[in-house]
PDB file of C-alpha atoms in Angstrom:
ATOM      1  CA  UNK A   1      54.347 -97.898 -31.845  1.00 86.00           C
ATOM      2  CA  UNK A   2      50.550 -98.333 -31.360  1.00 86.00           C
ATOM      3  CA  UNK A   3      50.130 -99.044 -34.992  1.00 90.00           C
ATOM      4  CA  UNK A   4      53.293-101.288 -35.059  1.00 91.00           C
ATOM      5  CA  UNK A   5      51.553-103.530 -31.841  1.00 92.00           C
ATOM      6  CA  UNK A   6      48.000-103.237 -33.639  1.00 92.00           C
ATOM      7  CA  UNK A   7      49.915-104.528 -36.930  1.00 93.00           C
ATOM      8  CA  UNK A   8      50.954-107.329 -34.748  1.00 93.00           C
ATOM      9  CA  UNK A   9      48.064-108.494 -32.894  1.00 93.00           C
ATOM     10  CA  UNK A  10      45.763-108.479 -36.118  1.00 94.00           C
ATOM     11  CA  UNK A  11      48.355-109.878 -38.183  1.00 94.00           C
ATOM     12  CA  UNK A  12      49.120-112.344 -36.202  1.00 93.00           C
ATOM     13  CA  UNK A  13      45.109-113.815 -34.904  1.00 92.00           C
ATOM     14  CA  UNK A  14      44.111-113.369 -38.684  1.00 93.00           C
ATOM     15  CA  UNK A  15      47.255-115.919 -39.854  1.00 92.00           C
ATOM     16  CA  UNK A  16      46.329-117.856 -36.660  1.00 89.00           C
ATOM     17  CA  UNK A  17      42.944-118.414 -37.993  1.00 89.00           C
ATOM     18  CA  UNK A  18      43.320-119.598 -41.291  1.00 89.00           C
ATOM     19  CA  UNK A  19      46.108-121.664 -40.424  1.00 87.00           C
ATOM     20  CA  UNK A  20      46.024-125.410 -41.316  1.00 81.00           C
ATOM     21  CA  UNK A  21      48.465-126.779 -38.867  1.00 80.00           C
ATOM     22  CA  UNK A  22      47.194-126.950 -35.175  1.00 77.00           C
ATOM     23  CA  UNK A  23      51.191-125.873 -33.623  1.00 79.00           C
ATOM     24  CA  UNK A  24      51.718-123.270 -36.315  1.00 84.00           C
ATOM     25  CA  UNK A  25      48.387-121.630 -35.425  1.00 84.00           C
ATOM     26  CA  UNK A  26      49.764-121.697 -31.617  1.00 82.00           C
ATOM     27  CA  UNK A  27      52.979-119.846 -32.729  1.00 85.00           C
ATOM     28  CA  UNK A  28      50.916-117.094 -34.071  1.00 89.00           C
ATOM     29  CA  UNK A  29      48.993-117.107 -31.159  1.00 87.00           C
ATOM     30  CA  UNK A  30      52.053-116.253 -29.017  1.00 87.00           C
ATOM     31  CA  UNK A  31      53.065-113.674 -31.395  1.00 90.00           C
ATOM     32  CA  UNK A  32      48.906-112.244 -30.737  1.00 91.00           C
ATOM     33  CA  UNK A  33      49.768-112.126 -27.155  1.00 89.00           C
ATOM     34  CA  UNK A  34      52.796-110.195 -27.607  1.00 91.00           C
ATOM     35  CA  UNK A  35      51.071-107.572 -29.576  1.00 92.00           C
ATOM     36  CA  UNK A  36      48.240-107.275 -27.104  1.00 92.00           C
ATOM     37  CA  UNK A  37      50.986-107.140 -24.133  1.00 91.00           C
ATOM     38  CA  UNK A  38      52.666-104.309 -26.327  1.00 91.00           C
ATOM     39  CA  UNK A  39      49.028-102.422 -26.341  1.00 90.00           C
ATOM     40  CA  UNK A  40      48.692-102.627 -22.813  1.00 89.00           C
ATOM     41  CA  UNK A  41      52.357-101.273 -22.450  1.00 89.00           C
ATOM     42  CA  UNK A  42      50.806 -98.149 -25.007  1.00 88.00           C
ATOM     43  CA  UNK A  43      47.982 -97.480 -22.560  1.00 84.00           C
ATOM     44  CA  UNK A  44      50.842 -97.958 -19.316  1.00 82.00           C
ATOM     45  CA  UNK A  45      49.324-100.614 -17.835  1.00 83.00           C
ATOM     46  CA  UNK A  46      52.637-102.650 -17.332  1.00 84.00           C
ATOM     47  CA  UNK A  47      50.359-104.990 -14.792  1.00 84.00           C
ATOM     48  CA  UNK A  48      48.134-106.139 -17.145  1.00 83.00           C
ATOM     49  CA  UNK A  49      51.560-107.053 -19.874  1.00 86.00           C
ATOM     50  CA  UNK A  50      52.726-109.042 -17.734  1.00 86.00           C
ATOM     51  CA  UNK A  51      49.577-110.845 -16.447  1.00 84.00           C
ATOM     52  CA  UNK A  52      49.138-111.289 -20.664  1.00 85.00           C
ATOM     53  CA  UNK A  53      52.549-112.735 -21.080  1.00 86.00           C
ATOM     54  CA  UNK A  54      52.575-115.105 -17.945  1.00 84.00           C
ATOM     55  CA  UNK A  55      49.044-116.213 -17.844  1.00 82.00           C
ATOM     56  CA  UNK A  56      48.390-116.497 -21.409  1.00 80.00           C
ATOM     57  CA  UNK A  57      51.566-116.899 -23.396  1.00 77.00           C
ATOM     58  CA  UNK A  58      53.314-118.491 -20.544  1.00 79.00           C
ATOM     59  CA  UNK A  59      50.920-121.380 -19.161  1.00 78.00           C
ATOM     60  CA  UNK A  60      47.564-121.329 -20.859  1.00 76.00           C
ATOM     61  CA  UNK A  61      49.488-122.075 -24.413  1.00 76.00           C
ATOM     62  CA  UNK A  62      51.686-123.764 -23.491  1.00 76.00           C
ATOM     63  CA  UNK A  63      49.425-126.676 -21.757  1.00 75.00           C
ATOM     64  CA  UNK A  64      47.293-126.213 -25.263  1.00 75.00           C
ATOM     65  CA  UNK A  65      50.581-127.371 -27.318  1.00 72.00           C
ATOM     66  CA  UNK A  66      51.236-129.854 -24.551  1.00 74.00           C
ATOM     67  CA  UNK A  67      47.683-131.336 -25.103  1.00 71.00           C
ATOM     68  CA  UNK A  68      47.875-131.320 -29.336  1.00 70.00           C
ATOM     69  CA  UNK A  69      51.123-132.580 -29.429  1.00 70.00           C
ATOM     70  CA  UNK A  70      50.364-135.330 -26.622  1.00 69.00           C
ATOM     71  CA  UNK A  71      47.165-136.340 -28.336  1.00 67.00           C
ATOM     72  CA  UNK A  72      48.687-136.317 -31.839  1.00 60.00           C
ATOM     73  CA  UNK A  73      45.973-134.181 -32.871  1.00 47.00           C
ATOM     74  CA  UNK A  74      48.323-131.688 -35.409  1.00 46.00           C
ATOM     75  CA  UNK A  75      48.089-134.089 -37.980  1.00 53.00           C
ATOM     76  CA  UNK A  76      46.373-131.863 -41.049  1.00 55.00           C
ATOM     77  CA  UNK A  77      43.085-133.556 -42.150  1.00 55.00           C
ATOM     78  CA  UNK A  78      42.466-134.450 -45.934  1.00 62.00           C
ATOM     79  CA  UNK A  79      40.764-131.214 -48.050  1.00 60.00           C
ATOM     80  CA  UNK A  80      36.878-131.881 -48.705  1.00 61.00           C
ATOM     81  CA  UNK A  81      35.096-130.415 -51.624  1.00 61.00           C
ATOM     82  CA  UNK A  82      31.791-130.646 -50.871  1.00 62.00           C
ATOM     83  CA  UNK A  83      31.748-128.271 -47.382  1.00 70.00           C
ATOM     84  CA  UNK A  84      30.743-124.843 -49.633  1.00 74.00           C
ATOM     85  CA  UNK A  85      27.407-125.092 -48.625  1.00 80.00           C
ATOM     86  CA  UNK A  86      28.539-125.080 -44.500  1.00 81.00           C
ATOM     87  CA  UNK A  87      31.470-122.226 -45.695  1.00 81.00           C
ATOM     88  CA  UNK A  88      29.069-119.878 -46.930  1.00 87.00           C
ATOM     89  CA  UNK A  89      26.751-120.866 -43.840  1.00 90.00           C
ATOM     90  CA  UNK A  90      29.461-120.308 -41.038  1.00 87.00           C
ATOM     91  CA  UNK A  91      30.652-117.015 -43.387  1.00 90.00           C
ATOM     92  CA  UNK A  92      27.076-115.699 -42.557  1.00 92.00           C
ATOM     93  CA  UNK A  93      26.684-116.773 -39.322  1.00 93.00           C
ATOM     94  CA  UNK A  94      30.042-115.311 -38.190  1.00 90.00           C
ATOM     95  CA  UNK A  95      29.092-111.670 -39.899  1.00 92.00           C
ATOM     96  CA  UNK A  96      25.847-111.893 -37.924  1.00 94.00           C
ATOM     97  CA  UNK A  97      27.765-112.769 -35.231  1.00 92.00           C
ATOM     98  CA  UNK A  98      30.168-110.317 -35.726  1.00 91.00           C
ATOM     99  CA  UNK A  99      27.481-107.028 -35.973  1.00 92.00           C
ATOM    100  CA  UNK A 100      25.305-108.093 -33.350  1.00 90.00           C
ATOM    101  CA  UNK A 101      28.430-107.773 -31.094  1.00 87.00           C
ATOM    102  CA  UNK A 102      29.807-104.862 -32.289  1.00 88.00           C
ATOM    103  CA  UNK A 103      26.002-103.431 -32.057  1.00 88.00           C
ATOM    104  CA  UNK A 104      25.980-104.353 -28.502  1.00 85.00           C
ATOM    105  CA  UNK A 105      29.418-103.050 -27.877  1.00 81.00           C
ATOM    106  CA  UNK A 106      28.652 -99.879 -28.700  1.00 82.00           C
ATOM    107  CA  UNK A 107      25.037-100.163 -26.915  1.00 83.00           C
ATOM    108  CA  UNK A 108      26.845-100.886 -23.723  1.00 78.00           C
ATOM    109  CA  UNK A 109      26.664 -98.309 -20.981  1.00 78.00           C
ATOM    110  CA  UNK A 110      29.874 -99.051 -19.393  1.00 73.00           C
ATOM    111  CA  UNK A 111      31.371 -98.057 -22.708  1.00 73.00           C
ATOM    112  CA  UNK A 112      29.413 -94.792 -22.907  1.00 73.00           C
ATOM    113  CA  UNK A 113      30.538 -94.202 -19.167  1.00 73.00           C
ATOM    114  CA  UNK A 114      33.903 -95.130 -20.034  1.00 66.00           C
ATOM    115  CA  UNK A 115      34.036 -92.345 -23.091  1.00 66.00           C
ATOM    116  CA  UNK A 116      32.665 -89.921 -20.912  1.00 72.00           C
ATOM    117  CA  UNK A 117      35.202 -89.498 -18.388  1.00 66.00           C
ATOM    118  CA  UNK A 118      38.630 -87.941 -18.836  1.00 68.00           C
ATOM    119  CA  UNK A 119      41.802 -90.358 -19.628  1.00 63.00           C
ATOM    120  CA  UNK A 120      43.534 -88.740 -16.551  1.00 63.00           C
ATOM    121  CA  UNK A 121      40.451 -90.591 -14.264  1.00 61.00           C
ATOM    122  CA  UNK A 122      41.082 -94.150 -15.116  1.00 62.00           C
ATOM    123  CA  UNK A 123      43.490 -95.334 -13.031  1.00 67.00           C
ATOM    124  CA  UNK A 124      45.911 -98.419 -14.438  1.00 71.00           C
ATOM    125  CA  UNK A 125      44.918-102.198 -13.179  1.00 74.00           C
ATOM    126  CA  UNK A 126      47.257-103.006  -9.765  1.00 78.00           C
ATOM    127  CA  UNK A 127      47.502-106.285  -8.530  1.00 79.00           C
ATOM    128  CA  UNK A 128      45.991-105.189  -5.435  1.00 84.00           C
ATOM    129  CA  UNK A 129      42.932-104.343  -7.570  1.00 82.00           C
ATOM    130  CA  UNK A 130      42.792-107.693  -9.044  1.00 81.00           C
ATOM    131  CA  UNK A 131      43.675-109.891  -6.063  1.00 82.00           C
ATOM    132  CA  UNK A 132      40.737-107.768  -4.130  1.00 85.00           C
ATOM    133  CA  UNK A 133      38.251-108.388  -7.163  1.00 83.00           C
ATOM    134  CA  UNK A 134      39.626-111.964  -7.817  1.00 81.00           C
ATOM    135  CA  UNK A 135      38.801-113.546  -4.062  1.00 84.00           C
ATOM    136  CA  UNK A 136      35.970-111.051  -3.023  1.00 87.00           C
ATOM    137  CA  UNK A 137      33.029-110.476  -5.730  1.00 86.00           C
ATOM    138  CA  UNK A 138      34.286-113.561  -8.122  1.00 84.00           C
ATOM    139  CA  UNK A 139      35.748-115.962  -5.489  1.00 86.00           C
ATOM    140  CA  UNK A 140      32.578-118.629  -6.889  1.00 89.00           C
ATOM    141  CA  UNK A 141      34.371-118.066 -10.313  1.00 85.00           C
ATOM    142  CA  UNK A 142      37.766-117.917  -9.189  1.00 82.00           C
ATOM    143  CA  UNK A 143      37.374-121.287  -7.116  1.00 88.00           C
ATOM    144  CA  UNK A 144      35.623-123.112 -10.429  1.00 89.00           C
ATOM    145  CA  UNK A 145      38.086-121.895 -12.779  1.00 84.00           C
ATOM    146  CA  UNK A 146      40.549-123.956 -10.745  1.00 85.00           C
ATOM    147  CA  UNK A 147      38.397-127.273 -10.589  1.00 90.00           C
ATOM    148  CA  UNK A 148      37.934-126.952 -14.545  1.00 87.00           C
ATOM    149  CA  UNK A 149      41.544-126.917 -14.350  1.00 82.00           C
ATOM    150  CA  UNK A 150      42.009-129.965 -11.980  1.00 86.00           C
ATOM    151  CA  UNK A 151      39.202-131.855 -13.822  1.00 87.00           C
ATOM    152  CA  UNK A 152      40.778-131.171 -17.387  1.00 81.00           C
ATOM    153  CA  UNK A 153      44.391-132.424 -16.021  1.00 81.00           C
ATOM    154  CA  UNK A 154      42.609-135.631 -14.841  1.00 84.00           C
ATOM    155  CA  UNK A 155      41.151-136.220 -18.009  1.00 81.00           C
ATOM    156  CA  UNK A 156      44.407-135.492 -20.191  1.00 74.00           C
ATOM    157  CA  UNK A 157      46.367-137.827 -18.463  1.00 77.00           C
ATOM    158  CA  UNK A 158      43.666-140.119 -18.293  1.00 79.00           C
ATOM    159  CA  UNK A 159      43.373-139.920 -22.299  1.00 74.00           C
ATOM    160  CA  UNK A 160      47.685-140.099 -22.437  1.00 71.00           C
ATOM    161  CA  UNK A 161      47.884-142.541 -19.849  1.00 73.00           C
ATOM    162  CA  UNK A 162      46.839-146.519 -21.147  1.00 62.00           C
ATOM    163  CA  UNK A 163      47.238-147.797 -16.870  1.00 57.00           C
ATOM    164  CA  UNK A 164      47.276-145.754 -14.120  1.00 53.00           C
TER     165      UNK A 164
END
């Protein structure tokens, strides 16, 4: 099963990203969040699933479709010839990018902490454990997550909307 779900999620972000068509790529983003839901279901975390599926599959993509599709913004853009210069360029920049993460992933000390201990000591995510963390050490982030979120609906509809 875990390589089935791991199949899945890389599957399904690497079609995502070299897809030409805005609402195709979205598709195969569901399909990654299904395959990350199924890995958290491997590691029983059945919280965290279904926080993946709601949250992610179930309002953040959807309001992205909404958005292209309101804006008109799948339309695929004519092929250039001359970007190999910039290809090569962002090809480079995204391998740095790529190993200077993966260099300070595995600097990290949580992560060392993290190997240390025993499976049997970490417990699964609760949503008691999130609501507490949520409104008491990020309530600042929690609060302007959701006036990004007001101020990107105003401008949306202001953008859809010729009179209001």
């Amino acid at each position: 099963m875990f390589l089935a779900f791991t199949l899945l999620t890389l599957g399904s972000a690497l079609a995502m990203a070299f897809q030409k068509n805005v609402i195709v790529a979205g598709l195969f983003l569901v399909a990654t969040f299904i395959g990350v839901s199924g890995l958290f279901i491997l590691l029983s975390n059945p919280v965290s699933a279904a926080l993946q599926i709601i949250v992610y599959a179930g309002a953040i993509l959807v309001l992205l479709l909404f958005v292209i599709m309101m804006l008109n913004a799948h339309e695929e853009e004519s092929p250039q010839d001359d970007l190999y210069l910039q290809r090569y360029i962002a090809l480079g920049v995204g391998g740095l990018l790529l190993g200077g993460s993966l260099w300070f992933i595995k600097q990290s000390k949580l992560l060392q902490s993290v190997a240390e201990r025993p499976i049997d000591q970490i417990a699964p995510t609760s949503l008691k454990a999130i609501g507490a963390e949520m409104l008491t050490r990020h309530i600042v982030s929690f609060e302007m997550i959701g006036l990004l979120l007001l101020v990107s609906m105003i401008g949306a509809i202001t953008l859809v909307k010729k009179r209001l």
